[in-house]
Short mmCIF file of C-alpha atoms in Angstrom, two decimals:
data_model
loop_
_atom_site.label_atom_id
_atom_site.label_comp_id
_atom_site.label_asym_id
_atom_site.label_seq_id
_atom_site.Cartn_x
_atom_site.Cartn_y
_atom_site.Cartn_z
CA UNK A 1 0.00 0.00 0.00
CA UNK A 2 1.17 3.32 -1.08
CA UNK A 3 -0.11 6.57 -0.63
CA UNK A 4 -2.40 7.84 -3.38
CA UNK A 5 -0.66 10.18 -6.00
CA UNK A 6 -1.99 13.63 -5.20
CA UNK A 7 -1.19 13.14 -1.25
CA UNK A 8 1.86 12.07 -1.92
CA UNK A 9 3.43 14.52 -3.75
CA UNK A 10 1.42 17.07 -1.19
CA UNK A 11 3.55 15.25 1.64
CA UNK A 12 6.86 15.61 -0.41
CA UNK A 13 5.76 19.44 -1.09
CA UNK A 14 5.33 19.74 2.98
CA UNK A 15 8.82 18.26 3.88
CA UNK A 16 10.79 20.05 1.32
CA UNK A 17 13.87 21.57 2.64
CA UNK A 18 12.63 19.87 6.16
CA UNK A 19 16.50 17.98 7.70
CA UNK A 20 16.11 14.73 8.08
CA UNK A 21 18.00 14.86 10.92
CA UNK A 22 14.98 16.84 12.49
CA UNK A 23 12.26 14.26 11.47
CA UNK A 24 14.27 11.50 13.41
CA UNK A 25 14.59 13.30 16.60
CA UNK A 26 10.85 14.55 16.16
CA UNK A 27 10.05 10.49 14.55
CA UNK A 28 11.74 9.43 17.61
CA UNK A 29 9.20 11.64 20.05
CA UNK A 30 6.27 10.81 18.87
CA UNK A 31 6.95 7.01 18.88
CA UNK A 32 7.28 6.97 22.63
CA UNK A 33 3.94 8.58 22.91
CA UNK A 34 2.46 6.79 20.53
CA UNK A 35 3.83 3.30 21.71
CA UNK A 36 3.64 3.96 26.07
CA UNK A 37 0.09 5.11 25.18
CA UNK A 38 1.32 8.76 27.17
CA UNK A 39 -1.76 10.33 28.82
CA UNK A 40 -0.63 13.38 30.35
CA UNK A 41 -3.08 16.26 29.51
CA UNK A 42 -0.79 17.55 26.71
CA UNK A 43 -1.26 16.59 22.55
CA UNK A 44 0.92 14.44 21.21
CA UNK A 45 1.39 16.47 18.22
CA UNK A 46 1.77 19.88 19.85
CA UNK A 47 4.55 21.66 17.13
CA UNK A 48 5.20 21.93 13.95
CA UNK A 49 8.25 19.72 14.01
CA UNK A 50 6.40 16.90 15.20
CA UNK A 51 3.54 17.48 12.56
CA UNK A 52 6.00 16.85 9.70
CA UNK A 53 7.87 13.66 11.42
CA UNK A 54 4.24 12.71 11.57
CA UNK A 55 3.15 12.88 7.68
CA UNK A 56 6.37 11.26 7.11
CA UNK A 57 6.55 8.46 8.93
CA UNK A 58 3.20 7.23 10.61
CA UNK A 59 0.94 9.33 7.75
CA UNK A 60 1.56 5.96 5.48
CA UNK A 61 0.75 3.53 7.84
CA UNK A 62 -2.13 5.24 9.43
CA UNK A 63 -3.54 5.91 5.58
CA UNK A 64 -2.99 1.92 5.21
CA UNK A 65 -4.80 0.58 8.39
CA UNK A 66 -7.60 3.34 7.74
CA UNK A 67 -7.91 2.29 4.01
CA UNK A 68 -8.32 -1.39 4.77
CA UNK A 69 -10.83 -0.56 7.40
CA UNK A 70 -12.87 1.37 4.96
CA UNK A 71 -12.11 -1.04 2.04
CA UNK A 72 -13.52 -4.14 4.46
CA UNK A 73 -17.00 -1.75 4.89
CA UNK A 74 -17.40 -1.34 1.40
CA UNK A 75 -17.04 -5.32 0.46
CA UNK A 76 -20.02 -6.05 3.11
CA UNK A 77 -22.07 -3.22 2.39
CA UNK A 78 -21.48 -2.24 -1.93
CA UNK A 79 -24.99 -0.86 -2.08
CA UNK A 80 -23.15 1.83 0.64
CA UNK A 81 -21.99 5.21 -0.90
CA UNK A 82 -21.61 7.92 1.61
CA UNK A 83 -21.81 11.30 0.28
CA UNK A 84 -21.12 13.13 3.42
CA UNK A 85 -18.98 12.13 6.21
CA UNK A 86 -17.52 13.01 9.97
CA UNK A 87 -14.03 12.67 10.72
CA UNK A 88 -13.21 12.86 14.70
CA UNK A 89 -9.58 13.68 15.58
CA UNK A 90 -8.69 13.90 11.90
CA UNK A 91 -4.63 14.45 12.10
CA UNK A 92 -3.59 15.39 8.72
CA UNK A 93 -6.87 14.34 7.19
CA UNK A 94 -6.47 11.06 6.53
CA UNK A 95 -9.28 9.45 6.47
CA UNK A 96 -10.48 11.75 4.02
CA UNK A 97 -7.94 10.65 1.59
CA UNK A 98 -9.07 7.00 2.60
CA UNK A 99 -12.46 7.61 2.28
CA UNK A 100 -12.50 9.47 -1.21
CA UNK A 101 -10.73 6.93 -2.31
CA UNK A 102 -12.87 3.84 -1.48
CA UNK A 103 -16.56 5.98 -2.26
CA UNK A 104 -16.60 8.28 -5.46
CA UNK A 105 -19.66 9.47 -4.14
CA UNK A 106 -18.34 11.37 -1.33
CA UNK A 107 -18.89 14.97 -1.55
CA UNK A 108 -18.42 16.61 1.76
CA UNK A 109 -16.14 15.92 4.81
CA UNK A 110 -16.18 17.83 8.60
CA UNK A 111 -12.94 17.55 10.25
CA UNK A 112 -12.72 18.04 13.73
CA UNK A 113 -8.98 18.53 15.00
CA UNK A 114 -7.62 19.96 18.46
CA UNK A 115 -4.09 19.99 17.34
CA UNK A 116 -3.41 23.46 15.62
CA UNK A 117 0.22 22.30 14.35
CA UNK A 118 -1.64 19.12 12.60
CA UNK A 119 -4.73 20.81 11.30
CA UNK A 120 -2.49 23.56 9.85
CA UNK A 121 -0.37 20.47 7.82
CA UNK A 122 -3.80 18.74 7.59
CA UNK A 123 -5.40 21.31 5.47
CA UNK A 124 -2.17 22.40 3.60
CA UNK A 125 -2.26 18.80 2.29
CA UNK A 126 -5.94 18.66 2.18
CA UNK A 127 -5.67 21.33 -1.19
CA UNK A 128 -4.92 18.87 -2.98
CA UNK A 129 -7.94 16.73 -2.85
CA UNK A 130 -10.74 16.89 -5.56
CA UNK A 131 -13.67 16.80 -2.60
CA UNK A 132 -16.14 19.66 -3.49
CA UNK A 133 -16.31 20.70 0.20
CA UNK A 134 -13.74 20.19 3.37
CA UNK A 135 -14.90 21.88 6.33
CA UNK A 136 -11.53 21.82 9.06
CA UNK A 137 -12.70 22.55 12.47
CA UNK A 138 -10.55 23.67 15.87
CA UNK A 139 -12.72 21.21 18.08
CA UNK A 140 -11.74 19.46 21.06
CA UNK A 141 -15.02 16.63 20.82
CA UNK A 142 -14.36 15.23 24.51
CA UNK A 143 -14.83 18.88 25.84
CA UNK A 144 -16.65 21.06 23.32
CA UNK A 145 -20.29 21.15 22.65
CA UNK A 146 -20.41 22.33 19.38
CA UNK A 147 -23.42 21.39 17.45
CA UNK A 148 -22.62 18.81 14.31
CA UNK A 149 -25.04 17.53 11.92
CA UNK A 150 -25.48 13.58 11.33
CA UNK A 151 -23.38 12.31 8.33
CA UNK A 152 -23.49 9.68 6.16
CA UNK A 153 -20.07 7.97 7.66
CA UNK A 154 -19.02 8.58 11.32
CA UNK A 155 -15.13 8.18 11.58
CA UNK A 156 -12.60 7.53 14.66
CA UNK A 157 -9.26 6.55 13.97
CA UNK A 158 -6.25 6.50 16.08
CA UNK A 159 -7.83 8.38 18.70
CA UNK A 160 -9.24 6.50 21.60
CA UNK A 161 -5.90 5.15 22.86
CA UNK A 162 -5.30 9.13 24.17
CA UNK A 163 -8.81 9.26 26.07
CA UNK A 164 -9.63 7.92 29.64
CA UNK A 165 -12.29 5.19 29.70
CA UNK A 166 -14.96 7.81 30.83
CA UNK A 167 -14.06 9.83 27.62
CA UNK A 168 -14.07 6.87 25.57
CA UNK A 169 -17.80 5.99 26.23
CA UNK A 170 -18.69 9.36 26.00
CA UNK A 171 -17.85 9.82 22.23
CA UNK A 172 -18.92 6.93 21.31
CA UNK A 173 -22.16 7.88 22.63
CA UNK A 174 -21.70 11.11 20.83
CA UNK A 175 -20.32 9.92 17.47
CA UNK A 176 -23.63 7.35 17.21
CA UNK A 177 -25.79 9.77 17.67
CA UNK A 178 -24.13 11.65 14.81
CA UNK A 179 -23.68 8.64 12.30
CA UNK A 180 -26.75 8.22 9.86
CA UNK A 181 -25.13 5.77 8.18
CA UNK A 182 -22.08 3.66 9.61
CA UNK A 183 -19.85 4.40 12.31
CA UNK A 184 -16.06 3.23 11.68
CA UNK A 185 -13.50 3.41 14.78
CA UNK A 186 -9.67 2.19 13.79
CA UNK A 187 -7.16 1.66 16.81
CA UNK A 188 -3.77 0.31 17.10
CA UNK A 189 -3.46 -3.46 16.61
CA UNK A 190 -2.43 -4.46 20.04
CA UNK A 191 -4.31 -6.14 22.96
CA UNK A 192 -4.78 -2.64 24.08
CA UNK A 193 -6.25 -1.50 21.02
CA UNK A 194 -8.65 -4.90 20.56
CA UNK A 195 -9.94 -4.02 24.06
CA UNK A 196 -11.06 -0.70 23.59
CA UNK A 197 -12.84 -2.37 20.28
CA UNK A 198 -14.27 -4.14 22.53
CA UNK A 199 -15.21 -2.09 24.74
CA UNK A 200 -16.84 0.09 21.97
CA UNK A 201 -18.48 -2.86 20.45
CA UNK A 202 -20.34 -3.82 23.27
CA UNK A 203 -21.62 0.09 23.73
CA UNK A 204 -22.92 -0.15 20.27
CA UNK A 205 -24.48 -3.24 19.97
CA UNK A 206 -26.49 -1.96 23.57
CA UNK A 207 -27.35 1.01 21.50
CA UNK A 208 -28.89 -1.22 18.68
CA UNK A 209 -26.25 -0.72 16.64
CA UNK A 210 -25.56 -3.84 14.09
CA UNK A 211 -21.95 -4.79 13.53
CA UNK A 212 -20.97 -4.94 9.82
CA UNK A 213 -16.89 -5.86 10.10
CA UNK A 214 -14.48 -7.44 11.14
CA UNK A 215 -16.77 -9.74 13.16
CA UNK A 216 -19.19 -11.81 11.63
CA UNK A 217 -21.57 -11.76 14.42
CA UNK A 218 -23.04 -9.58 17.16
CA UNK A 219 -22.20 -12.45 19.98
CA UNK A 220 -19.13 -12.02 22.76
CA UNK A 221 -15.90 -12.15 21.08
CA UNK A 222 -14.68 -15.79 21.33
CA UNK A 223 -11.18 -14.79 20.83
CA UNK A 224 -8.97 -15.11 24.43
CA UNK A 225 -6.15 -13.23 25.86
CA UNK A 226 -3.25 -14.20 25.70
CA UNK A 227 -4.54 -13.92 22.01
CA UNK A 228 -6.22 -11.05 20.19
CA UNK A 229 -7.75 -10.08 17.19
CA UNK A 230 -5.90 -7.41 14.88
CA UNK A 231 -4.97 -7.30 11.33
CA UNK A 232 -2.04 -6.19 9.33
CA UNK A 233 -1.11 -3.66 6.24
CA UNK A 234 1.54 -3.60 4.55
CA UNK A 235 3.16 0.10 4.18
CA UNK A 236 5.85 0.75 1.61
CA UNK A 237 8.74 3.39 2.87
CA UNK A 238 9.53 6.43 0.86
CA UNK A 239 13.19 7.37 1.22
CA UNK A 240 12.20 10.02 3.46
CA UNK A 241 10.59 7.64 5.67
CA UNK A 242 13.43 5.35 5.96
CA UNK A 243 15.69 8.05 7.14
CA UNK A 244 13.30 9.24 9.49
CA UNK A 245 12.69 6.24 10.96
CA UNK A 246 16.26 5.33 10.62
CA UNK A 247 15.35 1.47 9.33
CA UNK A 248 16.60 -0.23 6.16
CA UNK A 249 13.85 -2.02 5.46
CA UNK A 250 11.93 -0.61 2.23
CA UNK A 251 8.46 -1.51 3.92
CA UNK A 252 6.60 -1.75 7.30
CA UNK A 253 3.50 -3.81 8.42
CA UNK A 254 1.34 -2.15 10.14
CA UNK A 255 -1.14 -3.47 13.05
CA UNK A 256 -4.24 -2.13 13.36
CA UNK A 257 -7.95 -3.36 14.67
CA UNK A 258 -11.30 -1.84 13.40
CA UNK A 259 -15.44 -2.06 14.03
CA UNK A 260 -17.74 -1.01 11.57
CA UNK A 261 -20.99 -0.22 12.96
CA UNK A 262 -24.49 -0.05 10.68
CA UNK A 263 -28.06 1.67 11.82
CA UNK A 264 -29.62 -0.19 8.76
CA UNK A 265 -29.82 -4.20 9.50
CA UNK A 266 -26.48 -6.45 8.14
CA UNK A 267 -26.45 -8.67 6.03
CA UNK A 268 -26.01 -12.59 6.85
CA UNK A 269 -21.72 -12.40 7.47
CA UNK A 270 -19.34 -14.97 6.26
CA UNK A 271 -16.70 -15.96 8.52
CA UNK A 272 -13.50 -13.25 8.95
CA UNK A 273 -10.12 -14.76 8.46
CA UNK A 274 -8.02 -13.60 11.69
CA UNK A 275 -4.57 -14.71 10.91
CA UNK A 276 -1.94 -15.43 7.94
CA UNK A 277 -3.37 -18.81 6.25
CA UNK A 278 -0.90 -21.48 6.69
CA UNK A 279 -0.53 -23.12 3.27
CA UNK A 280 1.19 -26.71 2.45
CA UNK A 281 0.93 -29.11 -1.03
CA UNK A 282 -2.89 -29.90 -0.91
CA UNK A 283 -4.31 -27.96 1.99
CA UNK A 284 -4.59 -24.56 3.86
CA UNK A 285 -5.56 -24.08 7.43
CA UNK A 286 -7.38 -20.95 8.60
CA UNK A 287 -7.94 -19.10 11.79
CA UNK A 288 -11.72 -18.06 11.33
CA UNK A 289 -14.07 -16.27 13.09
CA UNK A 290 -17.61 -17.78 12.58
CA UNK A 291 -20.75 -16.16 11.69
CA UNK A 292 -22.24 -18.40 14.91
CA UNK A 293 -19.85 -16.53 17.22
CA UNK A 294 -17.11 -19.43 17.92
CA UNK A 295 -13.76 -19.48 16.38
CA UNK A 296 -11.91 -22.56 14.82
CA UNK A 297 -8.80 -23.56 13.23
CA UNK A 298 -10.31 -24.84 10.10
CA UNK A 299 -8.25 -27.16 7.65
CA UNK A 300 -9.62 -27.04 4.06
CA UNK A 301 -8.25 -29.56 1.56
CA UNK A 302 -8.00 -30.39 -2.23
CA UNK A 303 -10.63 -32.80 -1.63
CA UNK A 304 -13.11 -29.88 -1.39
CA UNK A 305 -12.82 -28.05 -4.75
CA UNK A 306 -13.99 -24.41 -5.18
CA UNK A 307 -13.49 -24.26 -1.26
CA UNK A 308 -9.58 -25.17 -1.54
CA UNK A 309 -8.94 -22.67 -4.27
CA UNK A 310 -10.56 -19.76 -2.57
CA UNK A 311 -8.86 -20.65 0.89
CA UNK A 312 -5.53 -20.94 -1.76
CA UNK A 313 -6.24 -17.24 -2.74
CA UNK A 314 -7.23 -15.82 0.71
CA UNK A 315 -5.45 -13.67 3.17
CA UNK A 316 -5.50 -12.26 6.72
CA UNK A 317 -8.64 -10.49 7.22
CA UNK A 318 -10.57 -11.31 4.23
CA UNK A 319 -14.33 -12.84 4.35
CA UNK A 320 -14.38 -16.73 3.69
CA UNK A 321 -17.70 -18.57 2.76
CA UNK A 322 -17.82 -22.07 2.43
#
């Protein structure tokens, strides 16, 4: 997964003449927030230093994870094409780039942003876009009261791994009451992240919400710790990014865990594959998540045709039907 073209050369545009050497201390800031989950009243991205490490080096990833998420909606719900949509703690904008990507359809995006040194990059790189209307917005959600109108698609990604638990329930509250159409939250893939999922899932489905993706079903999650449920994108690294980061690597994979939330009713869900399938000559076992609420470790073999040669073609994350 690459960034698309326009953002990309928007990105290069914002780090011109930027030192590398000043992304990787700034790279090297924000990954210590990022990773030790830091709560301590302030933003992560509070300068304009650390808005540029950010675009460079977690931008891609983030614009991966997001664009999978959105990309897994769309394959269980094709007859959905939001026109208007709501992003919540947008960063640089993102999911707008995600989102206008996946639905042609999409017209208008609200982005609501406390950072000022992110929502300046944001809507720098945000110029770029062909969206008819992009409405930025200095709001703190958790605190401010301003009044939004429902939208199509509801958006939260990256963002509740920086709120307390009593914050976290009270925008999800707040973000279903906005979403019209289907509400799409995106965390970090680690235990962390799958149990503020969680956590969020089981708010929604109280609220009468019906649960589109990943799961299959709107039962307990039969997954147990020391396990988890996350996913995985693969992000390739510019050459800025490599510097940044410091790594030699020309690519990254990047963990992330998603709900997608519906007001309409779901369709009947095939099973979600929740790990890499284990091929050998003749067979393919899969990690599956069952539409029934259990999971299994299913084995599917030559012996069973058309079944064999989709498992063959399947990946981590994908639907599977038998």
């Amino acid at each position: 997964m690459e960034l698309p073209s326009r953002l990309r050369l928007a990105v290069d545009g914002a780090l011109e003449g930027v030192a590398v050497s000043e992304l990787a201390t700034a790279t090297k800031a924000l990954s210590h927030r990022y990773r030790n989950e830091v709560r301590d009243g302030r933003l992560h991205i509070s300068d304009a230093k650390l808005a540029l490490a950010y675009i460079a080096t977690r931008m891609p990833a983030t614009y991966a994870a997001i664009h999978a998420s959105l990309t897994a909606l769309a394959e269980r719900a094709p007859d959905f094409a939001p026109v208007t949509a709501l992003d919540v703690g947008a960063g640089p904008g993102t999911v707008l780039w995600a989102a206008s990507d996946v639905w042609s359809d999409l017209q208008s995006v609200t982005l609501l942003e406390a950072s000022p040194a992110i929502r300046a990059v944001g809507e720098k790189l945000t110029t770029a876009s062909n969206l008819a209307h992009i409405d930025w917005r200095h709001t703190d959600i958790t605190r401010d009261a301003e009044r939004l109108a429902p939208s199509d698609l509801v958006t939260l990604a990256y963002v509740l791994d920086e709120l307390s638990a009593e914050q976290r329930n009270k925008l999800v509250d707040r973000l279903w009451s906005l979403t019209s159409g289907v509400l799409v939250i995106v965390e970090p893939g680690t235990t962390a992240g799958w149990r503020r999922i969680l956590d969020a899932r089981a708010r929604l489905i109280a609220a009468g919400a019906n649960i589109l993706a990943p799961c299959p079903h709107q039962q307990a999650c039969p997954i147990v710790e020391p396990d988890w449920c996350h996913f995985a994108a693969r992000v390739a690294r510019s050459r800025v990014h490599r510097l940044a980061k410091e790594a030699e690597v020309p690519w990254e994979d990047e963990k992330y865990i998603y709900l997608a939330a519906l007001r309409a009713p779901a369709a009947p869900a095939p099973a979600r594959i929740l790990a890499p399938p284990e091929s050998a000559t003749g067979r393919v076992r899969l990690k599956l998540c069952r539409p029934d609420g259990a999971a299994e470790s299913r084995l599917v073999t030559r012996r069973e045709g058309e079944a064999f040669k989709a498992a063959r073609r399947s990946d981590w994350g994908d639907t599977f039907d038998f």
